[in-house]
JSON list of C-alpha atoms in Angstrom, two decimals:
[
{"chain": "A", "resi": 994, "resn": "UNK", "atom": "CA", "xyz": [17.87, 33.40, -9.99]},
{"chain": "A", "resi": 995, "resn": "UNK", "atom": "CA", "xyz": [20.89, 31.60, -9.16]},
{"chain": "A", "resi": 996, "resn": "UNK", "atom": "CA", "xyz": [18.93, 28.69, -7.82]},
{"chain": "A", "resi": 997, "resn": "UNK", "atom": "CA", "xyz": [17.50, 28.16, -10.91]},
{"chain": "A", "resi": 998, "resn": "UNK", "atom": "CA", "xyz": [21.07, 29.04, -12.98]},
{"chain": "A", "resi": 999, "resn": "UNK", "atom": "CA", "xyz": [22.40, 26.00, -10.45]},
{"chain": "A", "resi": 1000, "resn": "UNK", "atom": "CA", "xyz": [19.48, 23.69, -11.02]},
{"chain": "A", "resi": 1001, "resn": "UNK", "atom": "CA", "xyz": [19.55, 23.78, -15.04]},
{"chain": "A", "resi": 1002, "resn": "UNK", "atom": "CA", "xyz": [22.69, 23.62, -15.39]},
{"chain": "A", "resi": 1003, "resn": "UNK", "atom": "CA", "xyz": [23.26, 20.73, -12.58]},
{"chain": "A", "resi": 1004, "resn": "UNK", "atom": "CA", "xyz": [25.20, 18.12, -15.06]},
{"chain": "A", "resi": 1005, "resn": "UNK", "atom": "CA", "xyz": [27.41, 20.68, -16.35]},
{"chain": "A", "resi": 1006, "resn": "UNK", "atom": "CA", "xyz": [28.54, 21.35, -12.87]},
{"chain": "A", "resi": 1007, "resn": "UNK", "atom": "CA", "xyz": [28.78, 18.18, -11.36]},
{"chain": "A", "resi": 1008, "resn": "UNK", "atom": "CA", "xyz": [30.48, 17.06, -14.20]},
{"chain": "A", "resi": 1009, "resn": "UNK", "atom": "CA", "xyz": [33.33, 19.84, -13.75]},
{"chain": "A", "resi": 1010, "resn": "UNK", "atom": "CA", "xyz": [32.97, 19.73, -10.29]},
{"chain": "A", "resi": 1011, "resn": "UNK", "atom": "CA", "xyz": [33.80, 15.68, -10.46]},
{"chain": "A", "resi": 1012, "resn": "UNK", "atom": "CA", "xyz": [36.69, 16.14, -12.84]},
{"chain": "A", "resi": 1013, "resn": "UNK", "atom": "CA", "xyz": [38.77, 19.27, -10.57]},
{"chain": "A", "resi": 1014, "resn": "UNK", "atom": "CA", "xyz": [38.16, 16.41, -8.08]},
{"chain": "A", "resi": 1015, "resn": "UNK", "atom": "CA", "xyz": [39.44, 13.39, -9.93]},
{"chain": "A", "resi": 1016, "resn": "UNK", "atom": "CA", "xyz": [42.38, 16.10, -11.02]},
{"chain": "A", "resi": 1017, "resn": "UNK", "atom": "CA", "xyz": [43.78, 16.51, -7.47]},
{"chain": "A", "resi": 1018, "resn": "UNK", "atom": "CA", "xyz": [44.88, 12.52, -7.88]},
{"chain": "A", "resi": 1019, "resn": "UNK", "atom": "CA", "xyz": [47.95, 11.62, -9.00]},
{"chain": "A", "resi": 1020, "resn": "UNK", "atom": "CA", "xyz": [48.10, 11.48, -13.38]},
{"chain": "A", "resi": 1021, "resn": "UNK", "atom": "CA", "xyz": [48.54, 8.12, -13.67]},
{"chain": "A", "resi": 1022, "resn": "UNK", "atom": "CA", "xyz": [45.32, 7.27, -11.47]},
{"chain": "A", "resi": 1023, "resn": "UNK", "atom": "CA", "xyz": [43.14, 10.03, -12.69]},
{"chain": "A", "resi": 1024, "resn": "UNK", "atom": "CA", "xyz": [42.17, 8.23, -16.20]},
{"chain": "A", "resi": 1025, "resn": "UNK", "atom": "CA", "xyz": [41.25, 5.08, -14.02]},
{"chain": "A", "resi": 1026, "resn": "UNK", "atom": "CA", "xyz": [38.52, 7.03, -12.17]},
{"chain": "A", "resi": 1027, "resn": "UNK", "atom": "CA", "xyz": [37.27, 9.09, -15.09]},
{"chain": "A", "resi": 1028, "resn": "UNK", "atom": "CA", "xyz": [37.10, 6.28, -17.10]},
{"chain": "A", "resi": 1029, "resn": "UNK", "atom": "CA", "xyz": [36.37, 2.97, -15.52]},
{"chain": "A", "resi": 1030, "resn": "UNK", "atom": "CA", "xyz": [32.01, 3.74, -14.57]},
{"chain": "A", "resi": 1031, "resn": "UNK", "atom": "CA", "xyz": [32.21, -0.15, -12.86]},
{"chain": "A", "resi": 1032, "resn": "UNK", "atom": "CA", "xyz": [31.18, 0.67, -8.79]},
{"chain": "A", "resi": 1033, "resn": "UNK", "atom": "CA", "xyz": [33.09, -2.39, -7.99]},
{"chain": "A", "resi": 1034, "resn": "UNK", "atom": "CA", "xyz": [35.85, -1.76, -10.37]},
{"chain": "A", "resi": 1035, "resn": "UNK", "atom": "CA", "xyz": [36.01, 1.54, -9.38]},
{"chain": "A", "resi": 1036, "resn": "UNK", "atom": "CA", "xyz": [34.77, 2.29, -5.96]},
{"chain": "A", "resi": 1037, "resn": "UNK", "atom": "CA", "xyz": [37.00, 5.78, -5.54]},
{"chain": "A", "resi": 1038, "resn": "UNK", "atom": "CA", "xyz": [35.49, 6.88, -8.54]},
{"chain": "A", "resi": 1039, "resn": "UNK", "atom": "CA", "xyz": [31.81, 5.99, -7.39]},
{"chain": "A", "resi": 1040, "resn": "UNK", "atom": "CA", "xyz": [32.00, 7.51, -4.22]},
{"chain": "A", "resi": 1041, "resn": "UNK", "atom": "CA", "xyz": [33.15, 11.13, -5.44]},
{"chain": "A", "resi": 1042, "resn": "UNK", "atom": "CA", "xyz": [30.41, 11.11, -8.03]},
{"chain": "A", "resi": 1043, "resn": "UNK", "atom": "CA", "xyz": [27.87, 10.31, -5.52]},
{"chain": "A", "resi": 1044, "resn": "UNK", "atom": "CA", "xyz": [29.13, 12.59, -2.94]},
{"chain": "A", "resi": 1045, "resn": "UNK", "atom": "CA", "xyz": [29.16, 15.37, -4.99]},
{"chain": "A", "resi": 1046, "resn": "UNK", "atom": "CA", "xyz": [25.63, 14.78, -6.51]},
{"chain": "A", "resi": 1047, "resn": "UNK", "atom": "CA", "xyz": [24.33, 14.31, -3.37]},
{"chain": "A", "resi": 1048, "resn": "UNK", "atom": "CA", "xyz": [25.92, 17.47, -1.71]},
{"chain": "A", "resi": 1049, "resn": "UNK", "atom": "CA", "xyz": [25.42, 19.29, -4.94]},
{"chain": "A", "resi": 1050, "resn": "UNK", "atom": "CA", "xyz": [21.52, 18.54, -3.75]},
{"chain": "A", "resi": 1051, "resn": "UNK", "atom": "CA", "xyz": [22.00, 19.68, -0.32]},
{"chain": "A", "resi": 1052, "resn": "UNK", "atom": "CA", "xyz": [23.74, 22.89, -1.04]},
{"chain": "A", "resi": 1053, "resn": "UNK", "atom": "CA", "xyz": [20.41, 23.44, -3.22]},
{"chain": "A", "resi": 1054, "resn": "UNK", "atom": "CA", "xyz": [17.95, 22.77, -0.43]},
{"chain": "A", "resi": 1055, "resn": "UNK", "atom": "CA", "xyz": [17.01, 19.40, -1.52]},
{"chain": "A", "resi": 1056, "resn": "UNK", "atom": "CA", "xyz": [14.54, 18.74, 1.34]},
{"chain": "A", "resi": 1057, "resn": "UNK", "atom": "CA", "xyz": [15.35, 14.60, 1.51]},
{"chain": "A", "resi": 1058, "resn": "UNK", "atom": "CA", "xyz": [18.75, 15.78, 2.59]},
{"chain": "A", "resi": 1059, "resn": "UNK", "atom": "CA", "xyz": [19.92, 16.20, 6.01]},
{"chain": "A", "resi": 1060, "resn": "UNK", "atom": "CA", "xyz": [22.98, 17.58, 8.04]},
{"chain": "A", "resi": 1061, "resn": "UNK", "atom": "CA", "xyz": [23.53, 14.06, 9.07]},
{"chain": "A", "resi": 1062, "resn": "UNK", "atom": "CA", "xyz": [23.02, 12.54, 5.36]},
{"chain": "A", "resi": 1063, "resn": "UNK", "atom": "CA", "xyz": [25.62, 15.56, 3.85]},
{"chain": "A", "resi": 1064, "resn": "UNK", "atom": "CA", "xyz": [28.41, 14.56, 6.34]},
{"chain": "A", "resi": 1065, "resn": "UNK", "atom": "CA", "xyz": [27.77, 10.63, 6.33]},
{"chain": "A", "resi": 1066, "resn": "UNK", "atom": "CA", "xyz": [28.06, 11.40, 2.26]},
{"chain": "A", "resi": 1067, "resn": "UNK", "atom": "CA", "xyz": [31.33, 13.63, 3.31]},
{"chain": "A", "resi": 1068, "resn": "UNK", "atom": "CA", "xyz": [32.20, 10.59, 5.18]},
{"chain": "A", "resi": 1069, "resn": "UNK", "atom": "CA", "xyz": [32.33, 8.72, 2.01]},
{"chain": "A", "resi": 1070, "resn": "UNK", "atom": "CA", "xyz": [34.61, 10.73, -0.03]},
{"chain": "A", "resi": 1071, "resn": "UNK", "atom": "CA", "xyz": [36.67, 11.99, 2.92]},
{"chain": "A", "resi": 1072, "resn": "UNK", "atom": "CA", "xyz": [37.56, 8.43, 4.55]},
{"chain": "A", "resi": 1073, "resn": "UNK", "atom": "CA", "xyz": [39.20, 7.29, 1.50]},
{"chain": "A", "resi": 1074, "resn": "UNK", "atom": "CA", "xyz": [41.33, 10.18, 1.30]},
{"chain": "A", "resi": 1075, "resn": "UNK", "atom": "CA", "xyz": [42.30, 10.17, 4.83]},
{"chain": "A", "resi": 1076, "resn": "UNK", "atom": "CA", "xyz": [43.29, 6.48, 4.30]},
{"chain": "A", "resi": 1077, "resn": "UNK", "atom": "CA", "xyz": [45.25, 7.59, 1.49]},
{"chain": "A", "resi": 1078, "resn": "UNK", "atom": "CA", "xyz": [47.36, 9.83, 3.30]},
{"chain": "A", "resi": 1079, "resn": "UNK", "atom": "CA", "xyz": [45.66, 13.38, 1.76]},
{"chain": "A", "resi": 1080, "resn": "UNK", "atom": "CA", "xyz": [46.83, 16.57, 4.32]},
{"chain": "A", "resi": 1081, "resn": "UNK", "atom": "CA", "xyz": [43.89, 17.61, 5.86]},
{"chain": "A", "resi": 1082, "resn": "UNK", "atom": "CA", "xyz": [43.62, 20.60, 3.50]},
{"chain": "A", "resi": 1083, "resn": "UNK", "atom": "CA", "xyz": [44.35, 18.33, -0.06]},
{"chain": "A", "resi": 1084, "resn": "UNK", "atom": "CA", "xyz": [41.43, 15.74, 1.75]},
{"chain": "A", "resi": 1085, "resn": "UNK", "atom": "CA", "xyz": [38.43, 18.51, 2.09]},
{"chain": "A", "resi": 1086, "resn": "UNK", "atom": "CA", "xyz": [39.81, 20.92, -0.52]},
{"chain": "A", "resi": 1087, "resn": "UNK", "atom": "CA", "xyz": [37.33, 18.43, -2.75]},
{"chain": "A", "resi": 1088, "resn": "UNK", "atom": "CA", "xyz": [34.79, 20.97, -1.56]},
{"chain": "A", "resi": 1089, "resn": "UNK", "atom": "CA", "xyz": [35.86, 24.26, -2.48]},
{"chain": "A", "resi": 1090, "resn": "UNK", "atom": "CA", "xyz": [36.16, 22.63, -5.98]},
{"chain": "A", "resi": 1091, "resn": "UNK", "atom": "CA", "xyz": [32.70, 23.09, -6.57]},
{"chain": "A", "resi": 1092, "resn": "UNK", "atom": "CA", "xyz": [33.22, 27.19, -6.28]},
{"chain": "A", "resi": 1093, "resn": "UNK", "atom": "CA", "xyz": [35.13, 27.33, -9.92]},
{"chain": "A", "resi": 1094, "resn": "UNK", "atom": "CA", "xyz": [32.97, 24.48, -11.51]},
{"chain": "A", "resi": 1095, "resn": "UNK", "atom": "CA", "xyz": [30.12, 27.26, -10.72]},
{"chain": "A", "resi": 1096, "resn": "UNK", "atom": "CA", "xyz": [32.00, 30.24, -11.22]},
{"chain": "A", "resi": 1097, "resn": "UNK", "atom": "CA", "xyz": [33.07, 28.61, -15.33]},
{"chain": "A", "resi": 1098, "resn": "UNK", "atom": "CA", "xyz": [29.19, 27.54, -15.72]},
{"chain": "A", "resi": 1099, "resn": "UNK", "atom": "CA", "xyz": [28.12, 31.23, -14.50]},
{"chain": "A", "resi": 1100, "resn": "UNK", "atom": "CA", "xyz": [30.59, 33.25, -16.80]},
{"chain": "A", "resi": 1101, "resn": "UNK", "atom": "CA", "xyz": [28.15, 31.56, -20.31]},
{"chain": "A", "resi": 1102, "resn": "UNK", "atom": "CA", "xyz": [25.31, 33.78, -18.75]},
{"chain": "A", "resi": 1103, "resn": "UNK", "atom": "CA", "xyz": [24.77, 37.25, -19.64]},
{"chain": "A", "resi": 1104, "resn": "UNK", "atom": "CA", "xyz": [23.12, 38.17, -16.27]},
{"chain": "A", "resi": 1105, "resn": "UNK", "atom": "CA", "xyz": [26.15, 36.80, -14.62]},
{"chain": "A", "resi": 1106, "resn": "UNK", "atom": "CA", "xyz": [27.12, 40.21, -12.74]},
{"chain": "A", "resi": 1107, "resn": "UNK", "atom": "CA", "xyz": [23.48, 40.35, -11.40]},
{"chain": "A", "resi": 1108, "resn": "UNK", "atom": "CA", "xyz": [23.77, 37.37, -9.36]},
{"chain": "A", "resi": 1109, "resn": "UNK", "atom": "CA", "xyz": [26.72, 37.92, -7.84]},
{"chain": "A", "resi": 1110, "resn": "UNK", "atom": "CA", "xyz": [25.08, 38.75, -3.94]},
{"chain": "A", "resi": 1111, "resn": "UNK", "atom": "CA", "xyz": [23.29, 35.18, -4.39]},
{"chain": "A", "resi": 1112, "resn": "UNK", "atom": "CA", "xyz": [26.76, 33.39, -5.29]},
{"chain": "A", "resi": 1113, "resn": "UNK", "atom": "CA", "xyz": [28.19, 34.80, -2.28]},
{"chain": "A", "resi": 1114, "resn": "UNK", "atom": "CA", "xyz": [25.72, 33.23, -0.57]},
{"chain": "A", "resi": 1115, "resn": "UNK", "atom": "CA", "xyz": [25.85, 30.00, -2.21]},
{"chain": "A", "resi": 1116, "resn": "UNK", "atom": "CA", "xyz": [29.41, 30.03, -1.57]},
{"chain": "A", "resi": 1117, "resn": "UNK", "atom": "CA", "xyz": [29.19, 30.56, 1.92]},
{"chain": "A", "resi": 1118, "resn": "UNK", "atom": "CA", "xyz": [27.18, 27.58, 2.18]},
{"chain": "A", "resi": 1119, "resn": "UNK", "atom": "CA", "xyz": [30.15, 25.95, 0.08]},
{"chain": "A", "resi": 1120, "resn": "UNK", "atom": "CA", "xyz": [32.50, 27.26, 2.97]},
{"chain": "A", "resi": 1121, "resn": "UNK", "atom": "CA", "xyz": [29.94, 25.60, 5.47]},
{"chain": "A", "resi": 1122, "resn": "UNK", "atom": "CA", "xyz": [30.25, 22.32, 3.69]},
{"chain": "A", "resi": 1123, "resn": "UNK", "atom": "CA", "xyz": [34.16, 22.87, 4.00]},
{"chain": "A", "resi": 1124, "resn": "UNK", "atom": "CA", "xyz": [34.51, 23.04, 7.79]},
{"chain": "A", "resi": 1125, "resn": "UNK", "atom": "CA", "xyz": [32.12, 19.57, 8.03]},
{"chain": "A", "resi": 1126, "resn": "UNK", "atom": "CA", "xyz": [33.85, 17.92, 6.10]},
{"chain": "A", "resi": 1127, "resn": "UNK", "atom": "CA", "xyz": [37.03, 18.85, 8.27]},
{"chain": "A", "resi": 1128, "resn": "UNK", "atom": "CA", "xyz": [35.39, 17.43, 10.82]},
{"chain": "A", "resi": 1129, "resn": "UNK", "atom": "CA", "xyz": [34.54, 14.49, 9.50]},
{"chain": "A", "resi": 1130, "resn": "UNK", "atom": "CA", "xyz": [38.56, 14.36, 8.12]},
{"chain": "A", "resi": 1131, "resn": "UNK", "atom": "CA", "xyz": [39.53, 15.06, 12.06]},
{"chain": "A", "resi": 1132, "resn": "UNK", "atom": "CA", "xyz": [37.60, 11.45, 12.92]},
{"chain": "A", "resi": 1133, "resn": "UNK", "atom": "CA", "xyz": [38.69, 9.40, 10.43]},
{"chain": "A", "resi": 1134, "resn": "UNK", "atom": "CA", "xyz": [42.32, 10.34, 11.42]},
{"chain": "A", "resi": 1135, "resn": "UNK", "atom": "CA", "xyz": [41.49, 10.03, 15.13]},
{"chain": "A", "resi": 1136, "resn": "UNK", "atom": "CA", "xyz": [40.17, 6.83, 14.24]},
{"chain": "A", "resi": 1137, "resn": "UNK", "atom": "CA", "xyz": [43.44, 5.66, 12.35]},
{"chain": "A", "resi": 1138, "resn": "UNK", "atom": "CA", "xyz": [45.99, 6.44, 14.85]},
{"chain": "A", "resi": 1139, "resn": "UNK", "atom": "CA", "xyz": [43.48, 4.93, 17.31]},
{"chain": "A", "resi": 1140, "resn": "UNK", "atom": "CA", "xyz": [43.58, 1.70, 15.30]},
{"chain": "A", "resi": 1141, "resn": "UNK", "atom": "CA", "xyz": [47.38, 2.06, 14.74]},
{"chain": "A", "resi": 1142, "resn": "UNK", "atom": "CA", "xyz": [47.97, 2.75, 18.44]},
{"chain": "A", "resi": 1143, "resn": "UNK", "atom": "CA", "xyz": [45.96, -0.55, 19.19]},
{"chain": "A", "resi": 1144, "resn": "UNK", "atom": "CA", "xyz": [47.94, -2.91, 16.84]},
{"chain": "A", "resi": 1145, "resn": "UNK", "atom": "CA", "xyz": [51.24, -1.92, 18.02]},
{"chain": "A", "resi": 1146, "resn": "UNK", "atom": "CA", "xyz": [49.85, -2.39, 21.51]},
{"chain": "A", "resi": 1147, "resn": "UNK", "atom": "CA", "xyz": [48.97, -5.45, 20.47]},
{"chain": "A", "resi": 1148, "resn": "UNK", "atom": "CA", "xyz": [52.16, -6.44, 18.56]},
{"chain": "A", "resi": 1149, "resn": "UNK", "atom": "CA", "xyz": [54.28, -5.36, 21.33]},
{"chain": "A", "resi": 1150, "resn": "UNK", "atom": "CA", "xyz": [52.53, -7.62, 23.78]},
{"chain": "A", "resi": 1151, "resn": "UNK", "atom": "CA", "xyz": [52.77, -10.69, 21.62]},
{"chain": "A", "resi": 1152, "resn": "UNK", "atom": "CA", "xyz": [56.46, -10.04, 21.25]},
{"chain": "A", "resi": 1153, "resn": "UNK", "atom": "CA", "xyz": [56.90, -9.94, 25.18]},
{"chain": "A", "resi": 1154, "resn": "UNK", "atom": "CA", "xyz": [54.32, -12.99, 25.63]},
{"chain": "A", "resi": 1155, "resn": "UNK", "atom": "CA", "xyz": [57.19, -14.76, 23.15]},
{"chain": "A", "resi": 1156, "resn": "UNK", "atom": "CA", "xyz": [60.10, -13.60, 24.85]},
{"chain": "A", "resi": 1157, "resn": "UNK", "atom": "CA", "xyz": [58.51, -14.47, 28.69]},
{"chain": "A", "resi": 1158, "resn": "UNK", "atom": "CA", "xyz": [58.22, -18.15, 27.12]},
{"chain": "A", "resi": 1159, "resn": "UNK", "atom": "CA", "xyz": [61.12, -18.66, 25.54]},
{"chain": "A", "resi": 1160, "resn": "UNK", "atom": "CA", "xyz": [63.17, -17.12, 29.02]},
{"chain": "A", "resi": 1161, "resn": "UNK", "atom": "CA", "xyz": [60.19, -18.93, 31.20]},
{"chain": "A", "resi": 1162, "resn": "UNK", "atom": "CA", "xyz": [59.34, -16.00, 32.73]},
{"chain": "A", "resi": 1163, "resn": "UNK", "atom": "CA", "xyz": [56.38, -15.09, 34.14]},
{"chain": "A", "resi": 1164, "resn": "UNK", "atom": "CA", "xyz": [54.20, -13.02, 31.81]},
{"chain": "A", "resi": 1165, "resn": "UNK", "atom": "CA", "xyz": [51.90, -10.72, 33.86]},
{"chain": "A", "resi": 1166, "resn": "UNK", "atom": "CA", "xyz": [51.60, -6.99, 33.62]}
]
């Protein structure tokens, strides 16, 4: 029953779902990435509403979608947001959006209280989603103070290359 609630009603949800989403930006960016539907103009805004379509498909069963495809599209959504400096919990919080963009669809239904074992369920999955995309969060910072660790490796060792020349010292170490 709630398959088919979460199927019919898909826009609807991804729709809310994308806006909480776009919401947890600051005000002044939000209308940018609502509005502006140019991928190139807008590439924050394209990758959170294909992220959450596509996840939106997995979290429904959609057989053409794998573990690997759900966090390489978590990957999407979740780099940016890493890059931007997002806590870990304001970075995959994204996620749990989707629970109230269902919950607000569900409460138009009359039968609402009968599926209530099935949305427990479906939120569990949500949950499951969650803790990937964590993961995936966990990298990309790994990643960054890898990088950041390298270049100031890097810069430090130019600066002492300069400084052996200048003083014509020798330079190995």
């Amino acid at each position: 029953m709630l398959a088919d609630f979460l199927k019919k009603n898909r826009a609807t949800i991804l729709n809310a779902w994308r806006n909480l989403t776009i919401e947890t930006y600051h005000p002044e960016t939000q209308g940018f990435l609502k509005n502006q539907g140019n991928a190139f103009a807008n590439p924050v805004g394209a990758a959170i509403s294909g992220t959450v379509e596509n996840l939106y498909d997995w979290l429904l069963g959609d057989s053409a979608f794998s573990r690997e495809k759900a966090v390489f599209d978590l990957d999407c959504v979740v780099r940016i947001r890493a890059v931007q400096e997002f806590s870990a919990s304001d970075a995959v919080g994204f996620v749990f959006l989707l629970k109230p963009a269902v919950r607000e669809a569900l409460k138009k239904e009359s039968n609402y209280q009968s599926m209530y074992g099935e949305l427990l369920a479906f939120e569990s999955k949500v949950d499951d989603l969650a803790l990937m995309a964590f993961d995936v969060y966990a990298k990309c910072r790994d990643k960054l103070h890898e990088i950041r660790s390298m270049e100031l490796r890097n810069r430090t060792s130019r600066i002492l290359e300069r400084a052996c020349q200048k003083y014509g010292m020798p330079h190995e170490w």
